[in-house]
Coordinates of C-alpha atoms in Angstrom, one line a residue:
Chain A
M15 CA 2.3 4.0 31.2
S16 CA 1.0 0.2 32.5
V17 CA 3.5 -0.6 35.5
C18 CA 4.2 1.4 38.4
F19 CA 6.6 4.3 38.4
S20 CA 8.7 1.5 41.8
D21 CA 8.9 -1.1 39.4
R22 CA 9.7 0.8 36.3
L23 CA 12.8 2.1 38.8
T24 CA 13.8 -1.4 39.8
Q25 CA 13.5 -2.6 36.4
R26 CA 15.7 -0.3 35.4
I27 CA 17.8 -0.4 38.8
L28 CA 18.7 -4.1 37.6
A29 CA 19.4 -3.5 34.1
T30 CA 21.6 -0.8 34.4
K31 CA 23.3 -2.5 37.3
S32 CA 23.0 1.1 39.2
V33 CA 21.4 3.3 41.9
T34 CA 23.0 6.6 40.6
C35 CA 20.7 9.4 39.9
V36 CA 22.8 12.2 37.7
G37 CA 21.6 15.6 38.5
L38 CA 21.3 17.8 35.4
D39 CA 22.5 21.3 36.7
P40 CA 23.2 23.1 34.1
R41 CA 25.5 26.2 35.5
R42 CA 26.4 29.0 33.0
Q43 CA 30.4 29.8 34.0
S44 CA 30.5 25.4 34.4
L45 CA 29.4 24.8 31.3
P46 CA 32.2 23.0 28.9
Q47 CA 34.4 26.2 26.8
G48 CA 32.4 24.8 23.5
L49 CA 28.6 25.3 24.8
Q50 CA 29.2 28.7 26.5
P51 CA 27.6 31.5 23.9
G52 CA 29.4 34.5 23.1
E53 CA 29.7 38.0 25.3
G54 CA 26.2 39.4 25.0
A55 CA 24.7 36.2 24.3
S56 CA 20.2 36.2 25.2
V57 CA 18.8 33.9 27.8
A58 CA 17.6 31.9 24.6
D59 CA 21.6 31.4 23.3
W60 CA 21.7 30.2 27.2
A61 CA 19.0 28.3 26.8
A62 CA 20.1 26.6 23.9
G63 CA 23.8 25.6 25.6
F64 CA 21.8 23.9 28.7
E65 CA 19.5 21.6 26.1
T66 CA 23.0 20.8 24.3
F67 CA 24.7 20.1 27.6
C68 CA 22.1 18.2 29.2
T69 CA 21.2 16.4 25.7
E70 CA 24.5 14.9 25.3
I71 CA 24.8 13.8 29.4
I72 CA 22.1 12.2 28.6
D73 CA 23.3 10.2 25.7
V74 CA 26.6 9.3 27.5
V75 CA 24.5 8.1 30.8
A76 CA 21.3 6.7 28.8
D77 CA 22.8 2.7 29.2
K78 CA 24.9 3.5 32.3
V79 CA 22.3 4.8 35.0
P80 CA 18.5 4.2 35.5
V81 CA 17.5 7.8 35.8
V82 CA 18.6 11.7 35.6
K83 CA 17.0 14.3 38.5
P84 CA 16.6 17.6 36.0
Q85 CA 17.0 20.7 39.0
A86 CA 14.4 22.6 37.1
A87 CA 16.2 26.3 39.0
F88 CA 18.3 26.4 36.6
F89 CA 16.2 26.0 33.2
E90 CA 13.6 28.8 35.8
Q91 CA 16.7 31.0 35.6
L92 CA 16.1 31.6 31.8
G93 CA 12.9 32.2 32.2
P94 CA 10.6 31.1 29.4
A95 CA 13.0 30.0 27.0
G96 CA 15.0 28.2 30.0
M97 CA 11.4 26.2 30.2
Q98 CA 11.4 24.9 26.9
A99 CA 14.7 23.4 27.3
L100 CA 13.8 21.8 30.4
H101 CA 10.7 20.2 28.6
R102 CA 13.0 18.7 25.5
V103 CA 15.6 17.8 28.0
I104 CA 12.6 15.4 29.7
Q105 CA 11.7 14.0 26.5
H106 CA 14.9 13.2 25.3
A107 CA 15.9 11.1 28.9
H108 CA 12.5 9.2 28.4
N109 CA 13.8 9.0 23.7
K110 CA 16.6 7.3 25.9
G111 CA 14.9 5.4 27.9
L112 CA 15.8 6.9 30.6
L113 CA 13.0 7.8 33.8
T114 CA 13.2 11.2 35.3
I115 CA 12.7 13.2 38.5
L116 CA 12.3 16.7 38.3
D117 CA 13.2 18.3 40.9
G118 CA 11.3 21.3 41.8
K119 CA 10.2 21.0 45.4
R120 CA 6.8 22.2 44.5
N121 CA 3.4 22.3 47.0
D122 CA 0.6 24.2 47.4
I123 CA -2.5 23.6 48.3
G124 CA -5.9 22.1 47.1
S125 CA -6.8 22.7 43.2
T126 CA -3.6 24.7 42.8
A127 CA -1.5 21.4 44.2
E128 CA -3.2 19.3 41.4
A129 CA -2.3 21.9 39.0
Y130 CA 1.4 21.2 40.1
A131 CA 0.2 17.5 39.8
D132 CA -0.9 18.0 36.4
A133 CA 1.3 20.1 35.2
Y134 CA 4.5 17.4 35.8
L135 CA 3.3 13.8 36.9
G136 CA 3.3 11.2 33.8
A137 CA 5.7 10.2 31.2
G138 CA 4.9 10.4 27.5
E139 CA 1.7 12.5 26.8
A140 CA 0.1 11.7 30.3
S141 CA 1.5 15.5 31.6
V142 CA 2.4 18.9 29.4
W143 CA 6.1 18.0 31.4
G144 CA 6.1 14.3 30.9
S145 CA 7.9 13.9 34.1
D146 CA 7.9 10.6 35.7
S147 CA 8.3 12.0 38.8
L148 CA 8.7 14.9 41.1
T149 CA 10.0 16.1 44.3
V150 CA 7.4 18.0 46.4
S151 CA 7.3 20.1 49.9
P152 CA 5.6 18.9 52.5
Y153 CA 5.6 22.0 55.1
L154 CA 1.9 22.6 53.9
G155 CA 1.1 19.7 55.3
A156 CA -0.7 16.5 54.7
D157 CA -3.6 17.6 52.9
S158 CA -1.0 19.7 50.2
L159 CA -0.2 15.5 49.2
D160 CA -3.0 14.6 48.6
P161 CA -3.5 15.2 44.8
F162 CA 0.2 14.3 44.1
V163 CA -0.5 11.3 45.5
A164 CA -4.2 10.6 44.2
Q165 CA -2.4 11.8 40.2
C166 CA 0.5 9.0 40.5
D167 CA -2.5 6.2 41.2
R168 CA -4.0 7.6 37.9
R169 CA -0.9 7.7 36.1
N170 CA 1.9 5.8 37.3
A171 CA 4.0 8.3 38.1
G172 CA 6.4 8.8 41.2
V173 CA 6.8 11.8 44.0
F174 CA 9.8 12.3 46.4
V175 CA 8.7 14.0 49.2
L176 CA 11.4 16.5 51.2
V177 CA 12.2 14.4 54.2
K178 CA 15.3 15.3 55.7
T179 CA 17.5 18.1 53.2
S180 CA 21.0 17.2 53.2
N181 CA 21.9 21.4 54.0
P182 CA 23.5 21.9 57.1
G183 CA 20.8 24.4 58.7
G184 CA 17.4 21.5 57.6
G185 CA 17.4 20.7 60.7
M186 CA 16.1 23.5 61.9
L187 CA 12.7 22.2 61.2
Q188 CA 13.4 19.1 59.9
D189 CA 14.5 17.9 63.4
R190 CA 12.3 19.4 65.7
S191 CA 10.6 17.3 68.4
S192 CA 7.4 17.1 70.0
E193 CA 5.5 13.9 72.3
G194 CA 8.3 11.6 70.7
Q195 CA 8.5 12.7 67.0
S196 CA 10.5 14.5 65.0
V197 CA 8.8 16.8 61.8
Y198 CA 11.0 14.5 59.8
Q199 CA 9.6 11.3 61.5
T200 CA 6.3 12.8 61.3
V201 CA 6.2 13.2 57.3
A202 CA 8.6 10.0 57.0
A203 CA 5.3 7.9 58.8
K204 CA 2.9 10.0 56.2
V205 CA 5.2 8.0 53.4
E206 CA 4.9 5.3 54.2
E207 CA 1.2 5.8 55.1
F208 CA 1.0 6.6 51.0
S209 CA 3.3 4.0 50.2
S210 CA 2.2 0.9 51.5
T211 CA -0.8 0.8 50.2
R212 CA 0.8 1.1 46.4
R213 CA 3.1 -1.8 46.8
G214 CA 4.3 -2.6 43.2
E215 CA 5.6 -6.1 42.5
C216 CA 9.0 -4.7 43.8
G217 CA 7.7 -4.4 47.2
F218 CA 8.0 -0.6 47.3
G219 CA 5.4 2.1 46.3
P220 CA 5.4 5.3 44.4
I221 CA 5.4 7.6 47.0
G222 CA 9.0 8.3 48.2
A223 CA 11.7 10.6 50.5
V224 CA 14.7 13.2 49.8
V225 CA 17.0 12.3 52.1
G226 CA 20.6 13.6 52.5
A227 CA 23.6 11.7 52.3
T228 CA 25.2 13.8 54.6
Y229 CA 23.1 12.4 57.7
P230 CA 23.3 8.9 57.5
E231 CA 22.2 7.9 60.9
Q232 CA 19.1 9.3 60.5
L233 CA 19.0 7.3 56.6
A234 CA 19.4 4.6 58.3
E235 CA 16.3 5.0 60.7
L236 CA 14.8 6.6 58.2
R237 CA 14.9 3.5 56.0
E238 CA 13.5 0.7 58.6
K239 CA 10.8 3.6 59.2
M240 CA 9.8 3.5 55.4
P241 CA 10.0 -0.3 53.9
S242 CA 7.6 0.6 51.6
A243 CA 9.4 4.2 50.2
Y244 CA 12.4 4.5 47.3
I245 CA 14.5 7.3 49.3
L246 CA 16.2 9.3 46.5
I247 CA 19.5 10.3 48.7
P248 CA 21.4 13.9 47.4
G249 CA 24.5 15.4 49.3
F250 CA 27.1 12.8 48.0
G251 CA 30.3 13.6 46.0
A252 CA 30.3 17.2 45.7
Q253 CA 28.0 18.0 49.0
G254 CA 30.2 15.6 51.0
G255 CA 28.4 12.6 51.9
G256 CA 30.6 9.0 50.1
A257 CA 29.8 5.3 49.5
Q258 CA 29.4 4.4 53.3
D259 CA 26.8 7.1 54.0
V260 CA 24.2 5.6 51.8
L261 CA 24.6 1.9 52.2
A262 CA 22.1 2.3 55.4
G263 CA 19.7 3.7 52.6
F264 CA 19.1 0.4 50.9
T265 CA 17.8 -3.0 51.1
S266 CA 19.6 -6.2 51.5
A267 CA 19.5 -6.5 47.6
G268 CA 20.7 -3.3 46.7
L269 CA 16.7 -1.4 46.1
G270 CA 15.1 1.1 47.3
A271 CA 17.2 4.2 47.0
V272 CA 18.8 5.7 44.4
V273 CA 22.2 8.2 45.1
N274 CA 22.2 11.4 43.2
S275 CA 25.2 13.3 42.2
S276 CA 25.4 16.5 40.0
R277 CA 28.7 18.8 39.7
H278 CA 30.4 15.9 39.9
I279 CA 29.5 14.3 37.5
I280 CA 28.1 16.9 34.7
F281 CA 31.1 18.8 35.7
A282 CA 33.3 15.9 35.8
H283 CA 35.6 18.2 33.2
R284 CA 36.5 20.4 36.1
R285 CA 38.0 18.3 38.3
P286 CA 41.7 17.6 38.7
E287 CA 41.7 14.3 38.1
Y288 CA 39.7 14.1 34.6
A289 CA 40.4 17.5 33.7
D290 CA 44.1 16.5 33.1
K291 CA 43.0 13.2 31.2
F292 CA 40.6 14.1 28.8
G293 CA 41.0 18.1 28.3
E294 CA 38.0 19.7 28.2
A295 CA 36.9 19.4 24.9
N296 CA 36.0 15.7 25.6
W297 CA 33.6 16.7 28.5
Q298 CA 31.8 14.6 27.1
D299 CA 34.4 11.4 27.9
A300 CA 34.7 13.1 31.9
V301 CA 31.4 12.5 32.5
A302 CA 31.8 8.6 30.8
A303 CA 34.2 7.9 33.2
A304 CA 32.3 9.8 36.4
T305 CA 29.7 7.8 36.0
D306 CA 31.7 4.6 35.8
E307 CA 33.6 5.5 39.1
M308 CA 30.4 6.7 41.2
N309 CA 28.5 3.1 40.0
Q310 CA 31.9 1.5 41.2
Q311 CA 31.3 2.9 44.5
L312 CA 28.0 2.3 44.9
A313 CA 28.2 -1.5 43.3
C314 CA 28.8 -2.4 46.9
V315 CA 25.4 -1.4 47.9
F316 CA 24.2 -5.4 45.5
G317 CA 26.2 -7.3 47.9
Q318 CA 25.5 -5.7 51.2
Chain B
M5 CA 14.0 50.0 41.6
S6 CA 15.5 52.7 43.9
V7 CA 12.5 52.3 46.2
C8 CA 12.9 49.3 48.4
F9 CA 10.0 46.4 48.1
S10 CA 8.0 47.8 51.7
D11 CA 7.3 51.0 50.6
R12 CA 7.3 50.8 46.7
L13 CA 3.7 48.5 48.4
T14 CA 3.3 50.8 51.0
Q15 CA 2.5 53.9 48.5
R16 CA 0.3 52.1 46.4
I17 CA -1.8 51.0 49.3
L18 CA -1.9 54.4 50.2
A19 CA -2.3 55.7 46.8
T20 CA -4.9 53.0 45.7
K21 CA -6.8 53.2 49.5
S22 CA -6.5 49.6 48.4
V23 CA -4.9 46.6 50.7
T24 CA -6.5 44.0 48.1
C25 CA -4.5 41.5 46.1
V26 CA -6.2 39.9 42.8
G27 CA -5.0 36.5 42.7
L28 CA -4.5 36.2 39.3
D29 CA -5.2 32.5 39.1
P30 CA -6.7 30.9 35.7
R31 CA -8.2 27.6 35.2
R32 CA -9.5 26.1 32.3
Q33 CA -13.3 25.3 33.1
S34 CA -13.9 28.8 34.7
L35 CA -12.4 31.0 32.2
P36 CA -15.0 33.0 30.9
Q37 CA -17.1 31.6 27.3
G38 CA -15.2 33.9 25.0
L39 CA -11.8 33.3 26.2
Q40 CA -12.2 29.7 25.6
P41 CA -10.9 28.5 22.5
G42 CA -12.9 25.7 21.2
E43 CA -12.5 22.0 21.4
G44 CA -9.3 20.1 21.1
A45 CA -7.4 23.0 21.1
S46 CA -3.9 23.2 22.2
V47 CA -1.8 24.0 24.9
A48 CA -1.0 27.4 23.0
D49 CA -4.4 28.2 22.4
W50 CA -5.4 27.6 26.4
A51 CA -2.0 30.0 27.1
A52 CA -3.2 32.5 24.9
G53 CA -6.5 32.5 26.9
F54 CA -4.8 32.9 30.1
E55 CA -2.9 35.8 28.7
T56 CA -5.8 37.8 27.6
F57 CA -8.1 37.0 30.8
C58 CA -5.2 38.2 33.3
T59 CA -4.1 40.9 30.7
E60 CA -7.2 41.6 30.7
I61 CA -7.8 41.8 34.8
I62 CA -5.0 43.9 35.5
D63 CA -6.5 46.7 33.0
V64 CA -9.6 46.7 35.0
V65 CA -8.0 46.5 38.8
A66 CA -4.6 48.1 37.6
D67 CA -6.1 51.5 39.9
K68 CA -8.3 50.6 42.1
V69 CA -5.6 47.5 43.8
P70 CA -1.9 47.5 44.9
V71 CA -0.8 44.3 44.1
V72 CA -1.5 41.3 42.5
K73 CA -0.8 37.3 42.9
P74 CA 0.3 35.4 39.4
Q75 CA 0.0 31.8 40.7
A76 CA 2.9 30.3 39.0
A77 CA 0.5 26.7 38.7
F78 CA -2.1 27.3 36.8
F79 CA 0.2 28.4 33.7
E80 CA 2.5 26.3 34.6
Q81 CA 0.2 23.4 33.7
L82 CA 0.4 24.8 30.5
G83 CA 4.2 23.8 29.5
P84 CA 6.7 26.4 28.2
A85 CA 3.5 28.0 26.2
G86 CA 2.1 28.8 29.9
M87 CA 5.1 29.9 31.2
Q88 CA 5.4 32.4 28.1
A89 CA 2.1 33.6 29.2
L90 CA 3.4 34.1 32.7
H91 CA 6.3 36.3 32.1
R92 CA 3.7 38.5 30.0
V93 CA 1.4 39.2 32.6
I94 CA 3.7 40.0 35.0
Q95 CA 5.1 42.6 32.0
H96 CA 2.2 43.6 32.1
A97 CA 0.7 44.6 35.6
H98 CA 4.3 46.3 35.6
N99 CA 2.7 48.3 32.8
K100 CA 0.2 49.1 34.4
G101 CA 1.7 49.8 37.8
L102 CA 0.6 46.9 39.7
L103 CA 3.4 45.6 41.9
T104 CA 3.2 41.6 41.8
I105 CA 3.5 38.9 43.9
L106 CA 4.7 35.4 42.1
D107 CA 3.3 32.4 43.9
G108 CA 5.8 30.1 43.1
K109 CA 6.2 28.9 46.7
R110 CA 9.4 28.0 46.1
N111 CA 12.6 27.0 47.4
D112 CA 16.3 24.7 47.4
I113 CA 18.7 24.8 49.1
G114 CA 22.6 26.5 48.2
S115 CA 23.2 27.2 45.1
T116 CA 19.7 26.5 43.7
A117 CA 17.9 28.4 46.2
E118 CA 20.4 31.7 44.2
A119 CA 18.9 29.9 41.6
Y120 CA 15.4 30.8 42.0
A121 CA 15.9 34.1 43.2
D122 CA 18.3 35.3 40.7
A123 CA 14.9 34.0 38.5
Y124 CA 12.2 35.8 39.9
L125 CA 13.2 38.5 42.1
G126 CA 13.5 42.0 40.7
A127 CA 11.3 43.9 38.6
G128 CA 11.8 45.6 35.3
E129 CA 15.5 44.4 33.7
A130 CA 16.5 43.0 36.7
S131 CA 15.0 39.2 36.9
V132 CA 14.8 37.2 34.1
W133 CA 11.0 36.7 35.4
G134 CA 10.7 41.1 36.5
S135 CA 8.5 40.1 39.3
D136 CA 8.8 42.6 42.6
S137 CA 8.5 39.4 44.5
L138 CA 8.0 35.6 45.6
T139 CA 6.4 32.3 47.7
V140 CA 8.7 30.5 49.2
S141 CA 8.2 27.6 51.9
P142 CA 11.0 27.3 54.7
Y143 CA 10.7 23.4 55.3
L144 CA 14.8 24.0 54.0
G145 CA 16.0 25.8 56.9
A146 CA 16.5 29.7 57.4
D147 CA 20.0 28.4 55.2
S148 CA 17.5 28.3 52.6
L149 CA 15.9 31.7 52.7
D150 CA 19.3 33.6 53.3
P151 CA 19.9 33.7 49.3
F152 CA 16.1 34.9 48.8
V153 CA 17.0 37.8 51.0
A154 CA 20.6 38.4 49.5
Q155 CA 18.8 38.9 47.0
C156 CA 16.0 41.5 47.9
D157 CA 19.1 43.5 49.0
R158 CA 20.3 43.6 45.4
R159 CA 17.5 44.3 43.6
N160 CA 15.1 46.0 45.8
A161 CA 12.9 43.3 45.8
G162 CA 10.6 40.8 48.5
V163 CA 9.5 37.8 49.3
F164 CA 6.9 36.5 51.6
V165 CA 7.2 33.5 53.3
L166 CA 5.5 30.4 54.0
V167 CA 4.5 30.9 58.1
K168 CA 1.4 30.3 59.2
T169 CA -1.0 28.7 55.6
S170 CA -5.0 28.8 55.1
N171 CA -5.3 25.1 54.7
P172 CA -7.0 22.5 57.2
G173 CA -4.1 20.5 56.8
G174 CA -1.1 22.7 57.9
G175 CA -1.1 22.4 61.4
M176 CA 0.4 18.4 60.7
L177 CA 3.9 20.6 60.4
Q178 CA 3.4 24.3 61.1
D179 CA 1.6 24.0 64.6
R180 CA 4.2 21.1 66.2
S181 CA 5.7 22.5 69.1
S182 CA 8.5 22.1 71.3
E183 CA 10.3 24.3 73.8
G184 CA 6.5 26.4 74.4
Q185 CA 7.5 27.6 70.0
S186 CA 5.7 26.2 67.4
V187 CA 7.0 25.8 64.2
Y188 CA 5.2 28.9 62.3
Q189 CA 6.4 30.3 65.4
T190 CA 10.4 29.7 64.4
V191 CA 9.9 30.6 61.1
A192 CA 7.8 34.2 61.9
A193 CA 11.0 34.7 63.8
K194 CA 13.0 33.9 61.3
V195 CA 10.9 36.4 59.0
E196 CA 11.0 39.3 62.1
E197 CA 15.0 39.0 62.2
F198 CA 15.1 39.4 58.5
S199 CA 13.2 42.6 58.1
S200 CA 13.6 43.7 61.1
T201 CA 17.7 45.2 60.4
R202 CA 15.8 45.7 56.7
R203 CA 13.0 48.6 57.4
G204 CA 12.3 51.2 54.9
E205 CA 10.9 54.6 55.4
C206 CA 7.5 53.1 55.8
G207 CA 8.9 50.3 58.7
F208 CA 9.0 47.5 57.2
G209 CA 11.2 45.4 56.1
P210 CA 11.2 43.1 52.5
I211 CA 10.8 40.1 54.2
G212 CA 7.2 39.3 54.4
A213 CA 5.2 36.0 55.2
V214 CA 2.5 34.0 53.9
V215 CA -0.4 34.0 57.1
G216 CA -4.0 32.2 56.1
A217 CA -6.9 34.4 57.3
T218 CA -8.8 31.3 57.9
Y219 CA -6.8 31.2 61.2
P220 CA -7.2 35.0 62.8
E221 CA -6.0 33.8 66.2
Q222 CA -2.8 33.1 64.8
L223 CA -2.8 36.3 62.4
A224 CA -3.1 38.3 65.3
E225 CA -0.5 37.2 67.5
L226 CA 1.7 36.9 64.1
R227 CA 1.5 40.8 63.6
E228 CA 2.5 41.0 66.8
K229 CA 5.5 39.3 67.0
M230 CA 7.1 40.2 63.2
P231 CA 6.4 44.1 63.0
S232 CA 9.0 44.5 60.5
A233 CA 6.9 42.3 58.3
Y234 CA 3.9 43.0 56.2
I235 CA 2.1 39.9 55.8
L236 CA 0.2 38.4 52.4
I237 CA -3.2 36.9 54.0
P238 CA -4.8 34.2 51.6
G239 CA -8.1 32.3 52.6
F240 CA -10.5 35.5 51.9
G241 CA -13.7 34.8 50.3
A242 CA -13.9 31.6 48.2
Q243 CA -11.8 29.9 51.5
G244 CA -13.9 31.2 53.9
G245 CA -12.5 34.4 55.7
G246 CA -14.1 37.4 56.0
A247 CA -13.0 41.3 56.7
Q248 CA -13.2 41.0 60.9
D249 CA -10.8 38.2 60.3
V250 CA -8.3 39.5 58.2
L251 CA -8.7 42.9 60.8
A252 CA -5.6 41.8 63.0
G253 CA -3.4 41.4 60.2
F254 CA -3.0 45.1 59.7
T255 CA -1.8 48.0 62.4
S256 CA -3.4 50.7 63.1
A257 CA -3.0 53.4 59.7
G258 CA -4.0 50.6 57.7
L259 CA -0.8 48.7 56.5
G260 CA 1.3 45.9 57.4
A261 CA -0.5 43.5 55.2
V262 CA -2.8 42.4 51.7
V263 CA -5.0 40.2 51.5
N264 CA -5.0 37.5 48.5
S265 CA -8.7 37.0 47.1
S266 CA -8.5 34.7 43.4
R267 CA -12.2 33.6 42.3
H268 CA -14.1 35.8 44.3
I269 CA -12.4 38.3 42.0
I270 CA -11.9 37.1 38.5
F271 CA -14.5 34.7 38.1
A272 CA -16.7 37.3 39.7
H273 CA -19.3 36.2 36.5
R274 CA -20.0 33.2 37.8
R275 CA -20.9 34.2 41.6
P276 CA -24.7 34.4 41.3
E277 CA -25.2 37.8 42.4
Y278 CA -22.8 39.6 39.4
A279 CA -24.1 36.3 37.0
D280 CA -27.3 38.1 37.2
K281 CA -26.3 41.1 36.8
F282 CA -23.5 41.4 34.2
G283 CA -23.8 38.4 32.0
E284 CA -20.4 36.3 31.2
A285 CA -19.9 38.5 28.1
N286 CA -18.7 41.5 30.5
W287 CA -17.5 39.6 33.2
Q288 CA -14.5 42.4 32.9
D289 CA -17.2 44.6 34.4
A290 CA -18.0 41.8 36.9
V291 CA -15.0 42.0 38.3
A292 CA -14.6 45.7 38.8
A293 CA -17.6 45.5 41.1
A294 CA -16.5 42.3 42.6
T295 CA -12.9 44.3 43.5
D296 CA -14.6 47.8 44.8
E297 CA -17.1 45.3 46.8
M298 CA -13.7 43.8 48.4
N299 CA -12.2 47.1 48.6
Q300 CA -15.0 48.7 50.1
Q301 CA -15.2 45.4 53.4
L302 CA -11.7 46.2 54.0
A303 CA -11.9 49.8 54.1
C304 CA -12.9 49.5 57.6
V305 CA -9.0 48.2 58.4
F306 CA -7.6 51.7 56.9
G307 CA -9.9 53.4 60.3
Q308 CA -9.0 50.7 63.3

């Protein structure tokens, strides 16, 4: 990968005219009937179902969105068999030209953080899991982020650091303020520091931030404070954030952010408006329609 | 598992007269020569080496210590093959009567946190990975911890929440203070709140805390503020903490904490004093000697 992550993401956004990130969060009880193994199925059977489900979603959205975000937890829930499925899902996304954000919220200190960075960062043959990027948690401090930043440099990979999360309780730590700066502002300053010296042609660097759609004011504030950082915005759709809430995360050119939706797209066949129209057997059509709908809802970001 | 995690841990501590936790951090370059696959080895070959290495360590320490702590990152570094090795290492530890703390520093929000808790928490058949306990990160706030606490209740499992980590940069977030309370104190208060209403016969609950040996003053403070919580103390040995530094983490009965050492024990064959004595071919003897040495260094906790 000779092009830096932020430039690759920007190119994909411009090529697809989409800032949608499709979250691959497979859950047993929500899988389309045809992909649910029968009663007494093993975790390996479920892992096969997850893999088929995710690869078919990838096939549907590959030309519609720039990036997909597999959620590690749901694959880990199936044990080693689930991890194999995760690996193949990442590969399939790349084969279809999609970028990947592995949502693992990993981190540790020193050489252990190095191990995570080596494990996950770097598409193709560069790393064993082969993801373009990874979400990481900052609780352990700036030195815990260094190994990830170093690996981004080496392999043209990216990370998204948790800054302001979309859940109601996130403020317990993140909003704590001392000497006029909250914890999330401190993390954001670190993100900007990392990315500002690593900007690609697009003007953004490889160290991004996670900022929830459920906090539009902070999103605007953080857009301004991290001009060099891509922002991954979760909390759109099922979690309550709307198009107006995320607008502030973008530059006037419609860049600098991607908006994730998981359930609303991948389980669109369960939403009343699509269930009636397509039926569960045509769940892929519901995925396509829900993706198009979200792209349309967000098209306004390009014309700000 | 009909006995709660804290009681099981206490029983093992009393039975082994040890508060040592052996960290299973396999690293390619430090494996004994005999376990290193040749040049051009695949990740599966390395995973087999990791598995043999860890299971042999478990055989050596099973009657010497209460608990082992596999570090997920090093297994993840080998991809899906590494995850299979991790699974078998956890199983082997249980077969030998050891408790396990899976060091994964996982967390997320809502149903994703539930997926992690379901994946990892619960020995035997209760969960797919089958670990007695898991380390978790608190950056996402108290509501992100709830699913782990709920699963501890259901499956008599445990968690160790990152409170004050052993690395130099941990203070960036953890020491930030507002209204007279630092971030780590806020997290500690939450841990105590969870555990105080779930105390087993030993007097401790299943929600523990990670507090580094490198901060002995804070360790004493946190022992006092979390009387119901087991403390996992990393940073002993290779990271610089000594026996005097960790004493404050224990009650007068020598309970309430376990002290982790990874490199100093599992790679003892590389320490000059053991390399000469045993030679690399007898690396298991070096592990045994280093474990005995640490147990001796920490024996003072029982006679405080």
